[in-house]
Coordinates of C-alpha atoms in Angstrom, one line a residue:
Chain A
M1 CA 0.0 0.0 0.0
A2 CA 1.1 3.5 -0.7
T3 CA 2.0 6.0 2.0
I4 CA 1.6 9.3 0.3
V5 CA -1.5 11.3 1.2
V6 CA -3.0 12.5 -2.0
H7 CA -5.5 15.3 -2.4
S8 CA -8.0 14.3 -5.0
Q9 CA -9.6 17.7 -5.8
T10 CA -6.6 19.5 -7.3
S11 CA -6.1 21.5 -10.4
P12 CA -2.8 21.1 -12.3
V13 CA -3.1 24.7 -13.4
Q14 CA -3.5 26.0 -9.9
D15 CA -0.6 23.8 -8.7
A16 CA 1.6 25.1 -11.5
E17 CA 0.8 28.7 -10.6
A18 CA 1.4 28.0 -6.9
L19 CA 4.7 26.5 -7.7
R20 CA 5.6 29.5 -9.9
L21 CA 4.8 31.7 -7.0
A22 CA 7.0 29.6 -4.7
F23 CA 9.9 30.3 -7.0
K24 CA 9.5 34.0 -7.0
G25 CA 12.0 36.1 -5.2
W26 CA 15.2 35.2 -3.4
G27 CA 15.2 31.5 -2.6
A28 CA 12.3 29.2 -3.0
D29 CA 9.4 28.6 -0.8
N30 CA 10.3 25.0 0.0
K31 CA 7.4 24.6 2.3
A32 CA 5.0 25.3 -0.6
I33 CA 6.9 22.9 -2.9
I34 CA 6.6 20.1 -0.4
A35 CA 3.0 20.9 0.4
I36 CA 2.0 20.5 -3.2
L37 CA 4.3 17.9 -4.8
G38 CA 4.4 15.8 -1.6
H39 CA 0.7 15.3 -1.9
R40 CA 0.3 14.5 -5.6
N41 CA 0.4 11.1 -7.2
V42 CA 2.3 10.2 -10.4
H43 CA -0.5 11.2 -12.8
Q44 CA -1.1 14.5 -11.0
R45 CA 2.6 15.3 -11.1
Q46 CA 2.7 14.6 -14.8
Q47 CA -0.2 17.0 -15.3
I48 CA 1.4 19.7 -13.2
R49 CA 4.5 19.4 -15.3
K50 CA 2.6 19.7 -18.5
A51 CA 0.5 22.6 -17.2
Y52 CA 3.7 24.4 -16.0
E53 CA 5.2 23.9 -19.4
E54 CA 2.2 25.3 -21.2
L55 CA 1.8 28.3 -18.9
F56 CA 5.4 29.3 -18.4
E57 CA 7.2 27.7 -21.4
E58 CA 9.7 26.1 -19.1
D59 CA 10.4 22.6 -17.8
L60 CA 9.3 22.4 -14.2
I61 CA 12.0 19.9 -13.4
K62 CA 14.7 22.1 -14.8
R63 CA 13.4 25.0 -12.8
L64 CA 13.2 23.0 -9.6
E65 CA 16.9 21.9 -10.2
S66 CA 17.9 25.5 -10.2
E67 CA 15.8 26.6 -7.3
I68 CA 16.6 24.0 -4.7
S69 CA 19.7 22.0 -3.7
G70 CA 21.3 19.2 -1.9
D71 CA 19.5 16.0 -0.7
F72 CA 16.2 17.9 -0.9
E73 CA 16.7 18.7 -4.6
R74 CA 17.8 15.1 -5.4
A75 CA 14.7 13.6 -3.8
V76 CA 12.3 16.1 -5.4
Y77 CA 13.9 15.6 -8.8
R78 CA 13.6 11.9 -8.6
W79 CA 10.0 12.2 -7.3
M80 CA 9.1 14.3 -10.3
L81 CA 10.4 11.9 -12.9
D82 CA 8.1 9.2 -14.4
P83 CA 8.8 6.0 -12.5
A84 CA 10.4 4.2 -15.5
D85 CA 12.6 7.3 -16.2
R86 CA 13.5 7.5 -12.6
D87 CA 14.7 3.9 -12.5
A88 CA 16.6 4.5 -15.7
V89 CA 18.4 7.4 -14.0
L90 CA 19.1 5.4 -10.8
I91 CA 20.6 2.6 -12.9
N92 CA 22.8 4.9 -14.9
V93 CA 24.0 6.6 -11.7
A94 CA 24.7 3.3 -10.1
I95 CA 26.7 2.1 -13.1
R96 CA 28.8 5.2 -13.1
N97 CA 29.4 4.9 -9.3
G98 CA 30.8 1.5 -10.0
N99 CA 31.6 -1.3 -7.5
K100 CA 29.8 -0.1 -4.5
D101 CA 26.5 0.5 -6.3
Y102 CA 26.0 -2.4 -8.6
H103 CA 23.7 -3.9 -6.1
V104 CA 21.3 -1.1 -7.0
V105 CA 21.1 -2.3 -10.6
A106 CA 20.4 -5.8 -9.3
E107 CA 17.8 -4.4 -6.9
I108 CA 15.9 -2.5 -9.6
A109 CA 16.1 -5.3 -12.1
S110 CA 14.9 -7.9 -9.6
V111 CA 12.1 -6.1 -7.9
L112 CA 10.3 -4.8 -11.0
S113 CA 7.8 -6.8 -12.9
T114 CA 8.6 -7.9 -16.4
E115 CA 6.6 -5.0 -18.0
E116 CA 8.0 -2.5 -15.6
L117 CA 11.6 -3.5 -16.4
L118 CA 10.8 -3.2 -20.1
A119 CA 9.5 0.3 -19.6
V120 CA 12.8 1.2 -17.8
R121 CA 14.8 -0.3 -20.8
R122 CA 12.8 1.9 -23.1
A123 CA 13.2 5.0 -20.9
Y124 CA 17.0 4.3 -20.8
H125 CA 17.1 4.2 -24.6
N126 CA 15.3 7.5 -24.8
R127 CA 17.4 9.3 -22.2
Y128 CA 20.9 7.9 -22.8
K129 CA 20.8 6.8 -26.5
R130 CA 22.2 3.4 -25.5
S131 CA 20.8 0.2 -24.0
I132 CA 21.1 -0.7 -20.3
E133 CA 22.9 -3.9 -21.2
E134 CA 25.4 -2.0 -23.3
D135 CA 26.4 0.2 -20.4
V136 CA 26.3 -2.5 -17.8
S137 CA 28.4 -4.9 -19.8
A138 CA 31.0 -2.2 -20.8
H139 CA 31.6 -1.4 -17.1
T140 CA 31.8 -4.9 -15.7
T141 CA 33.6 -8.1 -16.4
G142 CA 33.4 -11.8 -15.8
H143 CA 30.6 -13.3 -13.7
L144 CA 29.4 -10.0 -12.3
R145 CA 28.9 -8.8 -15.9
Q146 CA 27.0 -12.0 -16.8
L147 CA 24.8 -11.7 -13.8
L148 CA 24.0 -8.0 -14.2
V149 CA 23.4 -8.3 -18.0
G150 CA 21.2 -11.3 -17.4
L151 CA 19.2 -9.5 -14.7
V152 CA 18.6 -6.3 -16.8
S153 CA 17.8 -8.3 -20.0
S154 CA 15.4 -10.7 -18.4
F155 CA 11.9 -10.9 -19.8
R156 CA 10.5 -13.3 -17.3
Y157 CA 7.5 -15.4 -17.8
E158 CA 4.9 -14.3 -15.2
G159 CA 2.7 -17.3 -14.8
D160 CA 1.9 -19.1 -11.6
E161 CA 3.1 -22.5 -12.7
I162 CA 5.7 -24.3 -10.6
N163 CA 7.7 -27.3 -11.7
A164 CA 8.5 -29.0 -8.4
K165 CA 11.0 -31.4 -9.9
L166 CA 12.8 -28.5 -11.6
A167 CA 12.8 -26.6 -8.3
Q168 CA 14.5 -29.6 -6.7
T169 CA 17.1 -30.0 -9.4
E170 CA 17.9 -26.3 -9.5
A171 CA 18.0 -26.0 -5.7
N172 CA 20.6 -28.7 -5.7
I173 CA 22.6 -26.9 -8.4
I174 CA 22.6 -23.7 -6.3
H175 CA 23.5 -25.7 -3.2
E176 CA 26.5 -27.3 -5.0
S177 CA 27.6 -24.0 -6.2
V178 CA 27.4 -22.3 -2.9
K179 CA 29.2 -25.1 -1.1
E180 CA 32.4 -24.7 -3.1
K181 CA 32.7 -21.0 -3.1
K182 CA 34.0 -20.8 -6.6
G183 CA 31.4 -23.3 -7.7
N184 CA 29.3 -23.4 -10.8
N185 CA 28.5 -19.7 -11.0
E186 CA 27.3 -19.9 -14.6
E187 CA 24.5 -22.3 -13.7
V188 CA 23.4 -20.1 -10.7
I189 CA 23.4 -17.1 -13.0
R190 CA 21.4 -19.0 -15.6
I191 CA 18.8 -20.0 -13.1
L192 CA 18.5 -16.7 -11.4
T193 CA 18.4 -14.6 -14.6
T194 CA 16.0 -16.7 -16.7
R195 CA 13.5 -18.5 -14.5
S196 CA 10.1 -17.0 -13.6
K197 CA 9.9 -15.4 -10.1
T198 CA 7.3 -18.0 -9.0
Q199 CA 9.6 -20.8 -10.0
L200 CA 12.5 -19.1 -8.3
V201 CA 10.6 -18.7 -5.0
A202 CA 9.7 -22.4 -5.2
T203 CA 13.4 -23.2 -5.7
F204 CA 14.4 -21.0 -2.8
N205 CA 11.8 -22.7 -0.6
R206 CA 13.0 -26.1 -1.7
Y207 CA 16.6 -25.1 -0.8
R208 CA 15.5 -24.0 2.7
D209 CA 13.5 -27.2 3.2
E210 CA 16.4 -29.4 2.2
H211 CA 19.2 -27.6 3.9
G212 CA 17.6 -26.0 6.9
I213 CA 18.8 -22.5 6.1
S214 CA 17.5 -20.0 3.6
I215 CA 19.7 -19.3 0.6
S216 CA 20.1 -15.7 1.5
K217 CA 21.2 -16.5 5.0
K218 CA 23.7 -19.0 3.6
L219 CA 25.1 -16.3 1.3
L220 CA 25.4 -13.8 4.1
D221 CA 28.9 -14.8 5.1
Q222 CA 30.1 -15.0 1.5
T223 CA 29.5 -11.5 0.3
S224 CA 33.2 -11.0 -0.2
D225 CA 33.3 -9.9 -3.8
D226 CA 31.0 -7.8 -5.9
F227 CA 29.6 -10.8 -7.7
Q228 CA 28.5 -12.5 -4.5
K229 CA 27.1 -9.3 -3.1
T230 CA 25.1 -8.7 -6.2
L231 CA 23.9 -12.3 -6.3
H232 CA 22.8 -11.9 -2.7
T233 CA 20.9 -8.8 -3.5
A234 CA 19.1 -10.3 -6.5
I235 CA 18.1 -13.4 -4.5
R236 CA 16.8 -11.4 -1.6
C237 CA 14.9 -9.0 -3.9
I238 CA 13.2 -11.9 -5.8
N239 CA 12.4 -13.8 -2.6
D240 CA 11.0 -11.0 -0.5
H241 CA 11.7 -7.5 -1.6
K242 CA 9.8 -5.8 1.2
K243 CA 12.1 -7.5 3.7
Y244 CA 15.0 -6.4 1.6
Y245 CA 13.9 -2.8 1.5
E246 CA 13.4 -2.8 5.3
K247 CA 17.0 -3.8 5.7
V248 CA 18.2 -1.1 3.3
L249 CA 16.3 1.5 5.3
R250 CA 17.7 0.1 8.6
N251 CA 21.2 0.2 7.3
A252 CA 20.9 3.7 5.9
I253 CA 19.5 5.0 9.2
K254 CA 22.2 3.3 11.3
K255 CA 24.7 4.6 8.7
F256 CA 25.8 1.0 8.3
G257 CA 27.4 0.1 5.0
T258 CA 27.9 2.3 1.9
D259 CA 24.4 2.7 0.6
E260 CA 24.0 6.3 1.6
D261 CA 21.4 6.9 -1.0
G262 CA 19.3 4.0 0.3
L263 CA 16.9 6.1 2.4
S264 CA 16.0 8.5 -0.3
R265 CA 15.9 5.8 -3.0
V266 CA 13.6 3.4 -1.2
I267 CA 11.2 6.1 0.0
V268 CA 10.9 7.9 -3.3
T269 CA 10.6 4.7 -5.4
R270 CA 8.2 2.8 -3.0
A271 CA 6.0 5.6 -1.6
E272 CA 3.4 5.0 -4.2
K273 CA 3.7 1.2 -4.1
D274 CA 4.2 -0.7 -0.9
L275 CA 6.0 1.6 1.5
R276 CA 3.2 1.1 4.1
D277 CA 4.0 -2.6 4.3
I278 CA 7.7 -1.9 4.5
K279 CA 7.0 0.6 7.4
E280 CA 5.1 -2.1 9.2
L281 CA 7.9 -4.5 8.7
Y282 CA 10.3 -1.9 10.0
Y283 CA 8.2 -1.4 13.2
K284 CA 8.0 -5.1 13.8
R285 CA 11.7 -5.6 13.4
N286 CA 12.9 -2.5 15.2
S287 CA 10.1 -1.6 17.7
V288 CA 10.3 2.0 16.6
H289 CA 8.5 3.8 13.8
L290 CA 10.4 4.6 10.6
E291 CA 9.2 8.2 10.7
D292 CA 10.7 8.7 14.1
E293 CA 14.0 7.4 13.0
V294 CA 14.0 9.5 9.9
S295 CA 13.1 12.5 12.0
K296 CA 16.2 11.9 14.1
E297 CA 18.6 11.2 11.3
T298 CA 17.7 13.8 8.7
S299 CA 17.1 17.5 8.8
G300 CA 15.8 20.5 7.0
D301 CA 13.6 20.5 3.9
Y302 CA 14.9 17.1 2.9
K303 CA 13.5 15.7 6.2
K304 CA 10.2 17.5 5.8
F305 CA 9.8 16.2 2.2
I306 CA 10.7 12.6 3.1
L307 CA 8.3 12.6 6.1
T308 CA 5.6 13.9 3.8
L309 CA 6.1 11.0 1.4
L310 CA 6.0 8.7 4.4
G311 CA 2.5 10.0 5.0
K312 CA 3.2 12.1 8.1
H313 CA 0.6 14.7 8.6
D314 CA 1.7 18.3 9.0
Chain B
M1 CA 2.1 -35.7 -75.2
A2 CA 4.0 -38.9 -76.0
F3 CA 4.2 -41.3 -73.1
N4 CA 7.9 -40.7 -72.6
Q5 CA 7.2 -36.9 -72.3
E6 CA 4.5 -37.7 -69.8
L7 CA 6.9 -39.8 -67.8
E8 CA 9.3 -36.9 -67.7
A9 CA 6.5 -34.6 -66.7
I10 CA 5.6 -36.7 -63.7
T11 CA 9.2 -37.1 -62.6
Q12 CA 9.5 -33.4 -62.8
A13 CA 6.3 -32.9 -60.9
F14 CA 7.8 -34.8 -58.0
S15 CA 11.2 -33.2 -57.9
G16 CA 12.3 -30.0 -56.4
H17 CA 10.4 -28.0 -53.7
G18 CA 6.7 -28.8 -53.5
V19 CA 4.8 -30.8 -56.1
D20 CA 3.3 -29.8 -59.5
E21 CA -0.3 -30.5 -58.7
K22 CA -1.6 -29.6 -62.1
S23 CA 0.6 -32.2 -63.9
L24 CA -0.2 -34.8 -61.5
I25 CA -3.9 -34.2 -62.1
A26 CA -3.6 -34.0 -65.8
V27 CA -1.2 -36.8 -66.5
L28 CA -1.2 -39.2 -63.6
G29 CA -5.0 -38.8 -63.3
K30 CA -5.5 -39.9 -66.9
W31 CA -3.1 -42.8 -67.1
D32 CA -4.6 -46.3 -67.3
P33 CA -3.4 -49.2 -65.2
L34 CA -0.8 -50.3 -67.7
E35 CA 0.6 -46.9 -68.1
R36 CA 0.9 -46.6 -64.3
E37 CA 2.6 -50.0 -64.1
T38 CA 5.1 -48.8 -66.7
Y39 CA 5.6 -45.7 -64.6
R40 CA 6.4 -47.8 -61.5
K41 CA 8.7 -50.1 -63.4
K42 CA 10.6 -47.2 -64.9
T43 CA 10.8 -45.2 -61.6
S44 CA 13.2 -47.3 -59.5
H45 CA 14.0 -44.5 -57.1
F46 CA 10.4 -44.5 -56.0
F47 CA 9.3 -48.1 -56.5
I48 CA 10.9 -51.4 -55.4
E49 CA 10.5 -54.3 -57.8
D50 CA 9.4 -57.5 -56.0
H51 CA 10.6 -59.9 -58.7
E52 CA 9.5 -63.0 -56.8
R53 CA 5.9 -61.9 -56.4
Q54 CA 5.8 -59.8 -59.6
F55 CA 4.7 -56.4 -58.4
Q56 CA 6.2 -53.1 -57.6
R57 CA 5.8 -51.3 -54.3
W58 CA 6.4 -47.8 -53.0
N59 CA 9.6 -47.2 -51.2
D60 CA 8.3 -46.1 -47.7
H61 CA 11.0 -43.6 -47.2
C62 CA 10.1 -41.9 -50.5
V63 CA 6.4 -41.7 -49.5
R64 CA 7.5 -39.9 -46.3
L65 CA 9.6 -37.5 -48.3
L66 CA 6.8 -36.9 -50.7
K67 CA 4.5 -36.1 -47.8
H68 CA 6.8 -33.2 -46.9
E69 CA 6.7 -32.0 -50.5
F70 CA 2.9 -32.1 -50.6
V71 CA 2.6 -30.3 -47.3
R72 CA 5.2 -27.6 -48.1
F73 CA 2.4 -25.3 -49.5
K74 CA 0.2 -25.8 -46.5
N75 CA 3.1 -25.0 -44.2
A76 CA 3.9 -21.9 -46.1
V77 CA 0.2 -20.8 -46.0
V78 CA 0.0 -21.4 -42.2
L79 CA 3.3 -19.6 -41.5
W80 CA 2.3 -16.7 -43.7
S81 CA -1.0 -16.2 -42.0
M82 CA 0.5 -16.3 -38.5
H83 CA 1.1 -13.2 -36.5
P84 CA 4.9 -12.4 -36.9
W85 CA 5.3 -12.8 -33.2
E86 CA 3.8 -16.2 -33.1
R87 CA 5.8 -17.1 -36.2
D88 CA 9.1 -16.2 -34.6
A89 CA 8.2 -17.8 -31.3
R90 CA 7.3 -21.1 -33.0
L91 CA 10.4 -21.1 -35.2
A92 CA 12.6 -20.5 -32.2
K93 CA 10.9 -23.3 -30.3
E94 CA 11.3 -25.7 -33.2
A95 CA 14.9 -24.7 -33.6
L96 CA 15.6 -25.4 -29.9
K97 CA 14.0 -28.8 -30.2
K98 CA 16.0 -29.8 -33.3
G99 CA 19.3 -29.1 -31.6
S100 CA 22.5 -27.5 -32.7
I101 CA 21.9 -27.9 -36.5
S102 CA 19.2 -25.3 -36.1
Y103 CA 20.8 -22.8 -33.8
G104 CA 21.4 -20.7 -36.9
V105 CA 17.7 -20.0 -36.9
L106 CA 17.8 -18.7 -33.4
I107 CA 20.6 -16.4 -34.4
E108 CA 18.6 -15.3 -37.5
I109 CA 15.6 -14.5 -35.4
A110 CA 17.5 -12.7 -32.7
C111 CA 19.7 -10.7 -35.0
T112 CA 17.6 -9.8 -38.1
R113 CA 14.4 -8.7 -36.3
S114 CA 14.0 -5.2 -34.9
S115 CA 14.1 -4.7 -31.2
E116 CA 10.3 -4.5 -31.0
E117 CA 9.8 -7.5 -33.3
L118 CA 12.1 -9.6 -31.1
L119 CA 10.3 -8.4 -28.0
G120 CA 7.0 -9.4 -29.6
A121 CA 8.4 -12.8 -30.3
R122 CA 9.4 -13.1 -26.6
K123 CA 5.9 -12.1 -25.5
A124 CA 4.3 -14.7 -27.8
Y125 CA 6.8 -17.3 -26.5
H126 CA 5.5 -16.6 -23.0
S127 CA 1.9 -17.1 -24.2
L128 CA 2.5 -20.2 -26.2
F129 CA 5.0 -22.1 -24.1
D130 CA 4.7 -20.8 -20.5
H131 CA 8.4 -20.1 -20.3
S132 CA 10.6 -17.3 -21.4
I133 CA 12.7 -17.9 -24.5
E134 CA 15.9 -17.2 -22.6
E135 CA 14.9 -19.8 -20.0
D136 CA 14.6 -22.5 -22.6
V137 CA 17.6 -21.4 -24.6
A138 CA 19.8 -21.4 -21.4
S139 CA 18.6 -24.7 -20.1
H140 CA 18.6 -26.6 -23.5
I141 CA 21.9 -25.3 -24.8
H142 CA 25.2 -26.2 -23.1
G143 CA 28.7 -25.4 -23.9
N144 CA 30.1 -22.6 -25.9
D145 CA 27.0 -21.6 -27.9
R146 CA 25.0 -20.9 -24.7
K147 CA 26.5 -17.6 -23.7
L148 CA 26.2 -16.1 -27.2
L149 CA 22.7 -17.4 -27.9
V150 CA 21.2 -16.3 -24.5
A151 CA 22.8 -12.9 -24.9
L152 CA 21.4 -12.5 -28.4
V153 CA 17.8 -13.5 -27.6
S154 CA 17.8 -11.2 -24.6
A155 CA 18.9 -8.1 -26.4
Y156 CA 16.8 -5.0 -26.6
R157 CA 19.0 -2.9 -28.7
Y158 CA 19.0 0.9 -28.9
E159 CA 17.6 1.8 -32.3
G160 CA 18.3 5.5 -32.5
T161 CA 20.8 7.2 -34.7
K162 CA 23.4 8.2 -32.1
V163 CA 26.7 6.4 -32.6
K164 CA 30.0 7.1 -30.8
D165 CA 32.5 6.6 -33.6
D166 CA 35.6 6.5 -31.2
T167 CA 34.0 3.6 -29.3
A168 CA 33.2 1.9 -32.6
K169 CA 36.8 2.3 -33.7
S170 CA 38.2 1.0 -30.4
E171 CA 35.8 -2.0 -30.4
A172 CA 36.9 -2.8 -34.0
K173 CA 40.4 -2.9 -32.6
T174 CA 39.2 -5.1 -29.7
L175 CA 37.7 -7.6 -32.2
S176 CA 40.8 -7.5 -34.3
N177 CA 43.0 -8.4 -31.3
A178 CA 40.7 -11.1 -30.2
I179 CA 40.7 -12.7 -33.6
K180 CA 44.5 -12.5 -33.8
N181 CA 44.7 -14.1 -30.4
A182 CA 42.2 -16.9 -31.3
Q183 CA 44.9 -19.5 -31.0
N184 CA 45.5 -18.8 -27.3
K185 CA 41.9 -17.9 -26.5
P186 CA 39.1 -19.2 -28.7
I187 CA 36.6 -16.5 -29.9
V188 CA 33.8 -18.4 -28.3
E189 CA 35.3 -17.8 -24.9
D190 CA 36.0 -14.2 -25.4
D191 CA 33.5 -12.2 -23.3
E192 CA 34.4 -8.9 -25.0
V193 CA 33.4 -10.2 -28.4
I194 CA 30.1 -11.5 -27.1
R195 CA 29.5 -8.2 -25.3
I196 CA 30.1 -6.1 -28.4
L197 CA 28.0 -8.3 -30.7
A198 CA 25.1 -8.9 -28.2
T199 CA 24.6 -5.4 -26.7
R200 CA 25.6 -2.7 -29.2
S201 CA 23.0 -1.1 -31.5
K202 CA 23.0 -2.3 -35.1
L203 CA 24.0 1.1 -36.4
H204 CA 27.0 1.0 -34.0
L205 CA 27.9 -2.5 -35.2
Q206 CA 27.9 -1.3 -38.8
A207 CA 30.4 1.4 -37.8
V208 CA 32.5 -1.3 -36.1
Y209 CA 32.2 -3.4 -39.3
K210 CA 33.5 -0.6 -41.4
H211 CA 36.4 0.2 -39.1
Y212 CA 37.3 -3.4 -38.9
K213 CA 37.6 -3.5 -42.7
E214 CA 39.9 -0.5 -42.5
I215 CA 42.1 -2.0 -39.9
S216 CA 42.5 -5.5 -41.2
G217 CA 41.5 -5.3 -44.9
K218 CA 39.0 -8.1 -44.6
N219 CA 35.3 -8.3 -43.6
L220 CA 34.7 -9.2 -40.0
E221 CA 32.8 -12.4 -40.7
E222 CA 35.5 -13.7 -43.0
D223 CA 38.0 -13.6 -40.1
L224 CA 35.7 -15.2 -37.5
N225 CA 36.2 -18.9 -37.9
D226 CA 33.4 -20.0 -35.5
L227 CA 30.2 -20.6 -37.5
R228 CA 27.8 -19.1 -34.9
F229 CA 29.8 -15.9 -34.7
K230 CA 30.0 -15.7 -38.4
E231 CA 26.2 -16.0 -38.7
T232 CA 25.8 -13.4 -35.9
V233 CA 27.9 -10.8 -37.7
Q234 CA 26.2 -11.6 -41.1
C235 CA 22.8 -11.2 -39.6
L236 CA 23.6 -8.0 -37.8
C237 CA 25.6 -6.2 -40.4
T238 CA 24.8 -7.6 -43.8
P239 CA 21.4 -9.3 -43.4
Q240 CA 20.4 -9.2 -47.1
V241 CA 23.7 -11.0 -48.0
Y242 CA 22.9 -13.5 -45.3
F243 CA 19.4 -14.2 -46.5
S244 CA 20.6 -14.4 -50.1
K245 CA 23.1 -17.1 -49.1
V246 CA 20.5 -19.1 -47.2
L247 CA 18.1 -18.9 -50.2
D248 CA 20.8 -20.0 -52.6
A249 CA 21.7 -23.0 -50.4
A250 CA 18.0 -24.0 -50.2
L251 CA 17.3 -23.6 -53.9
K252 CA 19.4 -26.6 -54.9
N253 CA 17.9 -29.8 -56.0
D254 CA 19.3 -32.3 -53.5
V255 CA 19.3 -30.7 -50.1
N256 CA 18.4 -32.0 -46.7
K257 CA 15.0 -31.2 -45.3
N258 CA 16.2 -28.6 -42.8
I259 CA 17.9 -26.5 -45.5
K260 CA 14.9 -27.0 -47.7
K261 CA 12.6 -25.5 -45.0
S262 CA 14.6 -22.4 -44.9
L263 CA 13.2 -21.4 -48.3
T264 CA 9.7 -21.0 -46.9
R265 CA 11.0 -19.4 -43.7
V266 CA 13.1 -16.7 -45.3
I267 CA 10.5 -15.8 -47.9
V268 CA 7.6 -15.7 -45.5
T269 CA 9.5 -13.8 -42.8
R270 CA 11.1 -11.3 -45.1
A271 CA 8.3 -10.7 -47.7
D272 CA 7.0 -7.6 -45.8
I273 CA 10.4 -6.4 -44.6
D274 CA 13.3 -6.3 -47.0
M275 CA 12.5 -8.7 -49.9
K276 CA 13.2 -6.0 -52.4
E277 CA 16.7 -5.6 -51.1
I278 CA 17.2 -9.3 -50.8
K279 CA 16.2 -9.8 -54.4
A280 CA 18.7 -7.2 -55.5
E281 CA 21.5 -8.7 -53.4
Y282 CA 20.7 -12.2 -54.7
N283 CA 20.9 -11.0 -58.3
N284 CA 24.2 -9.3 -57.4
L285 CA 25.7 -12.4 -55.9
Y286 CA 24.5 -15.1 -58.2
G287 CA 23.8 -13.4 -61.5
V288 CA 20.3 -14.8 -61.7
S289 CA 17.0 -13.3 -60.5
L290 CA 15.4 -14.9 -57.4
P291 CA 12.0 -15.3 -59.1
Q292 CA 13.6 -17.1 -62.0
K293 CA 15.5 -19.4 -59.6
I294 CA 12.4 -20.2 -57.8
E295 CA 10.6 -20.8 -61.1
E296 CA 13.2 -23.4 -61.9
T297 CA 13.4 -25.2 -58.6
A298 CA 10.0 -25.1 -57.0
K299 CA 6.8 -26.6 -58.2
G300 CA 3.0 -26.1 -58.3
N301 CA 1.0 -24.2 -55.7
Y302 CA 4.0 -23.8 -53.5
K303 CA 6.0 -22.2 -56.3
D304 CA 3.1 -19.9 -57.2
F305 CA 2.6 -18.9 -53.5
L306 CA 6.3 -18.0 -53.1
L307 CA 6.4 -16.0 -56.3
T308 CA 3.4 -14.1 -55.2
L309 CA 5.0 -13.3 -51.8
I310 CA 8.2 -12.1 -53.5
A311 CA 6.4 -10.0 -56.0
R312 CA 4.7 -7.9 -53.3
G313 CA 5.8 -4.3 -53.1
G314 CA 7.8 -4.5 -56.3

């Protein structure tokens, strides 16, 4: 379930005019920006952008970029993009950031549905004049490359069918590969990047039933290199992405690990999807509300914006 | 007609691609029992003489072969009326089932279709076979061909006009080095070669092709001594040459049934795309027009159907 609180009776023209007003003078009225954009869903935001362009002959996003700054600007910028375009930008940034951020590519490619991933691939073509797989493969090598290219190029079957025998066979293949650390990575990559998600979840369940430990826990102590780390991310995202996102948020708030962008990324990309479920998971796991933690760890307009997306009432 | 001419007509009616229904009706249909017996006695490649019991019987193998020829027209009609997506999905599935002799068809589909056409084939594959095409390719194909083929069927290439010429030049150099080093490291194991061929846009690859020629004096596919890579480059960079060669191989009189099938496949799948260019290239390469060659080698309704398809759009 989404967390943003949307106002249904809005007029894109009024919003565009209000934003224009917010830009007037020295410095922007960030409160007004948050009050409007933080309470509009994706369709409303698209209409506001269109209305602003028609009224003032200027791209709202470009204007926002010049009016605000820092973490606040980055969050608002991403919030304003179409979801597919946003993910394309996130992937491109992750590729350019290199080693520490390849897991973001795996995250996006693994969480999205088949059609959503396709839309991201199209958006990437439009924005960067290249394909995602071109860029990912040119920046990586070996098994990491194979895994990432396979993940971003997948066009998974989305049916409910489960082949139990296959799940057994492939759980065994994964087990054998994980046992000897440098095991048959190619087979694991094949399974993970081509099977349907339903089949994969059945395979992961089979693994857990057979070996008493979930595959993601098993891999926890083997995240030594980028390939293992990325593999781990992909498996966790396919298996239970809400649990994965809870962990990303937890790590970001505790400033544990290198995914500094995690807080902003998860909240902006999931606010209109399942952030409410992730919030509940967070509370269950940590006995404290996500909003309270965010309140403590962030500040200024960025904090106000993020809290708005989290559904906090002013 | 004198009887000998009639015999010749029936022999002709049964040789080549398809059967000459009209002659069979006009001549065979009118022959009396004695004439038919003479036909059987004089056609030893179809009929086996049982000297002991004084009769001639059909060679079963020939009957099976003839069945293929009678059904060639029906197959062409069915394939032609199919949605292009279903067509490509079914061709791919059949190629996978047949094994390595048919992998060229997978390469043909993956590399000569536009990005959207290939995507459509992948969607149709989901619908028809409850699996993704990359799933089946990855699990059915082992060894060296797997990496290349999975990468090719998963591609969603950028189709815009932007090409970075320095990158194309440097990638031509990479390919040249890989080819020179093929003794130490076979091309099939070279991830960089696969990366370039499987992810770059077709326009980019044409630039690479051009630069390669400038560097080494030869065409890229001539220097690649692995069949699959050769086919890949031909399909991506010079598709009309590729199709002309496939057609020429098929339009011979004594070819195996897989090669024979490619006549229907190429004409049906390209009639609405680039048949005009293929005809021109065919003429260029072989000094004879494609319609004329088909007139000589194919028979009956099948022949007329093919000629009609080729004549479309001039």
